[in-house]
Amino acid sequence: MTDPTPAHETHAHQTPTHWTLTLVCDDRPGIVHAVSGAVVAANGNITESQQFSSADTNTFFMRLQVMAPVDRAAFEQALAPVVERYDARVQLDVVGRPMRTLVLVSKAGHCLNDLLYRQRGGQLPIEVPLVLSNHPELAGLASFYSVPFEHRPVTDPASKQAMEQRILDAVDEHDIELVVLARYMQILSPELCAALQGRAVNIHHSFLPGFKGANPYRQAHARGVKLIGATAHFVTSDLDEGPIIEQNVVRVDHTKDPSELVSIGQDEESRTLTQAVRWIAEDRVLLDGARTIIFK
Amino acid sequence: MTDPTPAHETHAHQTPTHWTLTLVCDDRPGIVHAVSGAVVAANGNITESQQFSSADTNTFFMRLQVMAPVDRAAFEQALAPVVERYDARVQLDVVGRPMRTLVLVSKAGHCLNDLLYRQRGGQLPIEVPLVLSNHPELAGLASFYSVPFEHRPVTDPASKQAMEQRILDAVDEHDIELVVLARYMQILSPELCAALQGRAVNIHHSFLPGFKGANPYRQAHARGVKLIGATAHFVTSDLDEGPIIEQNVVRVDHTKDPSELVSIGQDEESRTLTQAVRWIAEDRVLLDGARTIIFK
Amino acid sequence: MTDPTPAHETHAHQTPTHWTLTLVCDDRPGIVHAVSGAVVAANGNITESQQFSSADTNTFFMRLQVMAPVDRAAFEQALAPVVERYDARVQLDVVGRPMRTLVLVSKAGHCLNDLLYRQRGGQLPIEVPLVLSNHPELAGLASFYSVPFEHRPVTDPASKQAMEQRILDAVDEHDIELVVLARYMQILSPELCAALQGRAVNIHHSFLPGFKGANPYRQAHARGVKLIGATAHFVTSDLDEGPIIEQNVVRVDHTKDPSELVSIGQDEESRTLTQAVRWIAEDRVLLDGARTIIFK
Amino acid sequence: MTDPTPAHETHAHQTPTHWTLTLVCDDRPGIVHAVSGAVVAANGNITESQQFSSADTNTFFMRLQVMAPVDRAAFEQALAPVVERYDARVQLDVVGRPMRTLVLVSKAGHCLNDLLYRQRGGQLPIEVPLVLSNHPELAGLASFYSVPFEHRPVTDPASKQAMEQRILDAVDEHDIELVVLARYMQILSPELCAALQGRAVNIHHSFLPGFKGANPYRQAHARGVKLIGATAHFVTSDLDEGPIIEQNVVRVDHTKDPSELVSIGQDEESRTLTQAVRWIAEDRVLLDGARTIIFK
């Protein structure tokens, strides 16, 4: 993801900035000591720290919050020896900085509504320069939240390809860091999935057992499931099989008809997607192969 | 299920019995009035009542608890006009009567332990005249709870068929009403499934998404699932696809290795199976096609 | 509570009305039969039914939903023999009719906001003809939802007595059925509590263990509680000791400071109070001495 | 707590040991760097790390798991400069080492059963050299799990004092690190509480609101509580007011009679106590004044 430097970081200054630092590298001894040494060199104080060593991939993951009276360049300079020695991927972000987010929708507005409502209430550090949709229905909702909305019908391969190009252009144009498929009912092409790898998140319903095919809520009703839920995951070329970020379920019983299951399921979709977006926007989600490390 | 008359019901008497009455019939107006009239005729008092009209199958389901100073014959006589007029299936049971239960196990003892512990503690109205196993490991656990344990190795088609015959014989011999597969790691033959239709319950792990094939916990770990759970269901010829009785999940995260997922999953299996058995033993589970109606 | 007849009930008609019927009487045999007979006499069909016999007070409680093509007078006539024979208190209401609700507030707006937000979204069957407050702060919130707001300072015994008289007058003036203390930070006089008996609901925070005195969140933080919650209850002369309607808790840990505990606690207060008001407005809450029967 | 060195630590060796390191000191900059430096000096690799700065007491808490090919003496030597510079309290333990645990019981076996069942299943790293009881009832349960059981009647001040002396002797005799009051229905003397400070854990029921005096479940029923639960806490001289380790609640409703509330409450007690014991045995519980820091 791009990570634009806030204007106030361009000069050295004495007011401390609250930084988020994430680091991923091969797991070797001494990393924590090296990183904490860099923090000391930056006159920083660690206010939050989490780490995980993956036995599956022999990878080390770390997320720190550091209060430090330095600008980005100075902090990066302090970290440079660590990056070099451990061949580490390091990201610096400022706590609370809104992540630039493109939202894709179709007709159902429950996820978009929850994202924008919480964004406006200060509970979700994102900014949304654009909502793109293959249907016009949600223009009013976006307008209520003063978010630009663009409608592009997708009816055939040509218009589908045009939409995908528009998505890529919008990502460039608006410096998008995260693409959210908020019930966007189009299958993305493998090329688009590859282009958005690791920075696109999708939400879909979840049942125990899983149901394939059309109208899963009707199938779930027919089987009398007692739990229905939702899964938020990164987009990969296999649309619903990417690394899982968050899952929730809620208890239902025999008195619920399929339309009530849909309504209950939508609530789970909204809160699960919003939670996943929050964690991503707070730099709490790191990838370990097909798994996610979530530093809550 | 067989429903043997307790000895104390064999004569008319004045001490009231606490009856469970379940009734299933086509949904038509007036049923509640007719049933409650039969209760009045039996000098009964309704202490608990639940009903449900299934729009899917146009079927009416009812469960009553009735305190009535009558024996089984007298109560059945009072109900006879309802049965005839509404073509209703009616079952009478005595509240708290232990259901005669055969438990099948293999090596893992967590489900058996939970069933026997709660049975002994008075929290689970079952009696267990026999535990049957294809492995010897759980003999000590059964012995601690003074429950007869029988070990029959299953190593080839012939021994498998012998075990299945033994199960059917044990059902007859001990007037078994419920067969519980408490992590019995053998696939039942279609014939045995058919013979036990509606009176055998199984437990298996559940994941979002579902995983097929061997070592599902390892697969779940590889996908980084955030929820793992268990499903208790009636046995049908498709072993894990019968009507669902109860489901639970618990939250996990990236720090859990496959063996920890197994341990967490076993806890869910135990409590989910015990809950399902309790509801069945209390006559709270009715079948509506492939769905269950649970009158909690 | 008053229960004004909707205009469309004033003539006999054939379009069925969806009625709620609650009945409370001494527990004796035959009640269900008698009530279901009255439903049959009104050409009604029972769509939902719940009952409970309290062993503590020997009282029978029932709540039915009945689809019946009759007006109020005709239904009451059909029920008259039951009322007489069992000395029953019977209430008829129409499903979905908004309950006339007076809301009392002080400075904190989280509960008022949740009530009005859900009322407007169609999830809470109340109408609010007036919000009364001893502080002016929430006038804007009420205005946003187009609800009349009246500010009356309470600073001494005389102004307190004036406020209490104003509450009673408002109840009369607006045919109020329910008074909601939505973080109204005034202790009601015993006389007012008595006057509002059974039709006023209060919300307060809850902790394990309970904390007496000022600043309970600070005390809870100091003890390191792991759960904080809220209790909604009917108002009695002992302000926080009335019959409990609903309780919720949420898990917290050592990282939360007192102000975060307050914020988490307020969320619990909002949802707990709204849930309690919903159940009352749907006629699902009945009193059994100091306990509530909730027919969810 | 005593922390006996495992036999295999007595020589230098190359096979790495998985250490738990907990550290508590005044909060100052540079601690993480200093500790990680000591880990590097011990050729260690940090596999798990958690930290917390308490604003209340200006105290810094840290828990590490470190894989290091050193024995205890060598690790302590590497840590010595940190201990000196920061005046830190440091504890070293070996991951998975069973904590030596004395269990005190009376008649109710639900907590003891859960502890021993999970200990035997490998889910709870404790060893139990002795169960002490003032009643004989649980001898069979202890015997099933091959745990020595000692019965000492407590009927008067003299026998009570003898029991308390026996507890202290048993702690010495068996190098006990943790004393678990698993529904031990005796109030400990202030002297015994002081002697066991920080290494004894108790479980008791919890209600909203709290109830004082005899038969709290009956009081809870009378008030119609909607939640019942349990609290595990360290023992202090005020028996039920020590630092809280874990709390759970479960939802109940008006249909539960007092004996059902007891049964539900016992389940919460078992799982809450076992969870607290697990965290203590894994060195995850640190004291911050009257609060606990739990590094889950």
CSV table of C-alpha atoms in Angstrom, one decimal, chain D residues 49-167:
chain,number,residue,atom,x,y,z
D,49,SER,CA,6.0,-11.2,23.8
D,50,GLN,CA,3.5,-9.1,25.6
D,51,GLN,CA,3.9,-5.9,27.6
D,52,PHE,CA,1.7,-3.3,29.4
D,53,SER,CA,2.5,0.0,31.0
D,54,SER,CA,0.2,0.8,33.9
D,55,ALA,CA,-0.7,4.5,34.1
D,56,ASP,CA,-2.1,3.9,37.6
D,57,THR,CA,1.1,2.7,39.2
D,58,ASN,CA,3.7,3.7,36.6
D,59,THR,CA,4.7,0.1,36.4
D,60,PHE,CA,5.9,-1.8,33.4
D,61,PHE,CA,4.9,-5.5,32.9
D,62,MET,CA,6.4,-7.9,30.4
D,63,ARG,CA,6.0,-11.5,29.6
D,64,LEU,CA,8.3,-13.2,27.0
D,65,GLN,CA,8.6,-16.8,25.8
D,66,VAL,CA,12.2,-17.4,24.8
D,67,MET,CA,13.8,-20.4,23.1
D,68,ALA,CA,17.3,-20.4,24.4
D,69,PRO,CA,20.1,-23.0,24.6
D,70,VAL,CA,21.1,-22.1,28.1
D,71,ASP,CA,20.5,-23.4,31.6
D,72,ARG,CA,18.9,-21.3,34.3
D,73,ALA,CA,22.1,-20.0,35.8
D,74,ALA,CA,23.3,-18.7,32.4
D,75,PHE,CA,20.0,-17.1,31.6
D,76,GLU,CA,19.9,-15.4,35.0
D,77,GLN,CA,23.5,-14.2,34.5
D,78,ALA,CA,22.5,-12.6,31.2
D,79,LEU,CA,19.5,-10.9,32.8
D,80,ALA,CA,21.5,-9.7,35.9
D,81,PRO,CA,22.3,-6.2,34.4
D,82,VAL,CA,18.7,-5.6,33.6
D,83,VAL,CA,17.6,-6.6,37.0
D,84,GLU,CA,20.1,-4.3,38.6
D,85,ARG,CA,19.6,-1.3,36.3
D,86,TYR,CA,15.8,-1.3,36.4
D,87,ASP,CA,15.4,-2.8,39.8
D,88,ALA,CA,13.2,-5.4,38.1
D,89,ARG,CA,11.5,-8.5,39.5
D,90,VAL,CA,12.2,-11.2,37.0
D,91,GLN,CA,10.9,-14.8,37.0
D,92,LEU,CA,12.1,-17.6,34.8
D,93,ASP,CA,10.0,-20.7,34.2
D,94,VAL,CA,10.0,-23.5,31.6
D,95,VAL,CA,7.0,-23.5,29.2
D,96,GLY,CA,4.7,-26.4,30.0
D,97,ARG,CA,6.3,-27.3,33.3
D,98,PRO,CA,3.4,-28.4,35.5
D,99,MET,CA,2.8,-26.1,38.4
D,100,ARG,CA,2.6,-27.9,41.7
D,101,THR,CA,-0.9,-27.3,43.0
D,102,LEU,CA,-2.7,-28.1,46.2
D,103,VAL,CA,-6.5,-28.4,45.8
D,104,LEU,CA,-8.9,-27.7,48.7
D,105,VAL,CA,-12.4,-29.0,48.4
D,106,SER,CA,-15.5,-29.7,50.5
D,107,LYS,CA,-18.5,-31.7,49.1
D,108,ALA,CA,-19.1,-30.2,45.7
D,109,GLY,CA,-17.0,-31.9,43.0
D,110,HIS,CA,-17.7,-29.9,39.8
D,111,CYS,CA,-14.6,-27.8,40.1
D,112,LEU,CA,-12.3,-30.6,41.2
D,113,ASN,CA,-13.6,-32.8,38.4
D,114,ASP,CA,-12.9,-30.1,35.7
D,115,LEU,CA,-9.4,-29.5,37.0
D,116,LEU,CA,-8.4,-33.1,37.1
D,117,TYR,CA,-10.1,-34.0,33.8
D,118,ARG,CA,-8.3,-31.2,32.0
D,119,GLN,CA,-5.0,-31.9,33.8
D,120,ARG,CA,-5.1,-35.5,32.6
D,121,GLY,CA,-6.1,-34.5,29.1
D,122,GLY,CA,-3.0,-32.4,28.8
D,123,GLN,CA,-4.9,-29.1,28.7
D,124,LEU,CA,-3.8,-27.8,32.1
D,125,PRO,CA,-0.2,-27.7,33.1
D,126,ILE,CA,-0.5,-28.5,36.8
D,127,GLU,CA,0.4,-31.5,38.9
D,128,VAL,CA,-1.7,-32.2,42.0
D,129,PRO,CA,0.2,-34.0,44.7
D,130,LEU,CA,-2.7,-33.7,47.2
D,131,VAL,CA,-6.3,-32.9,47.5
D,132,LEU,CA,-7.3,-31.8,51.0
D,133,SER,CA,-10.9,-31.8,52.1
D,134,ASN,CA,-13.0,-31.2,55.2
D,135,HIS,CA,-15.5,-33.8,53.9
D,136,PRO,CA,-15.0,-37.4,52.6
D,137,GLU,CA,-17.3,-37.3,49.6
D,138,LEU,CA,-14.8,-36.6,46.9
D,139,ALA,CA,-12.3,-39.3,47.8
D,140,GLY,CA,-13.6,-41.5,44.9
D,141,LEU,CA,-13.2,-38.8,42.3
D,142,ALA,CA,-9.6,-38.1,43.4
D,143,SER,CA,-8.9,-41.8,43.4
D,144,PHE,CA,-10.2,-42.2,39.8
D,145,TYR,CA,-7.6,-39.6,38.8
D,146,SER,CA,-4.9,-41.3,41.0
D,147,VAL,CA,-4.5,-38.2,43.1
D,148,PRO,CA,-3.9,-38.5,46.9
D,149,PHE,CA,-6.9,-37.4,48.9
D,150,GLU,CA,-6.8,-36.5,52.6
D,151,HIS,CA,-9.9,-35.9,54.7
D,152,ARG,CA,-9.7,-33.8,57.8
D,153,PRO,CA,-13.0,-32.9,59.5
D,154,VAL,CA,-13.4,-29.3,60.5
D,155,THR,CA,-16.0,-29.0,63.2
D,156,ASP,CA,-14.7,-26.6,65.8
D,157,PRO,CA,-12.0,-24.0,66.2
D,158,ALA,CA,-9.4,-26.6,67.1
D,159,SER,CA,-10.0,-28.8,64.1
D,160,LYS,CA,-10.1,-25.7,61.9
D,161,GLN,CA,-6.8,-24.5,63.2
D,162,ALA,CA,-5.4,-28.1,62.7
D,163,MET,CA,-6.6,-28.0,59.1
D,164,GLU,CA,-5.0,-24.7,58.4
D,165,GLN,CA,-1.7,-25.9,59.9
D,166,ARG,CA,-2.0,-29.0,57.7
D,167,ILE,CA,-2.5,-26.8,54.6
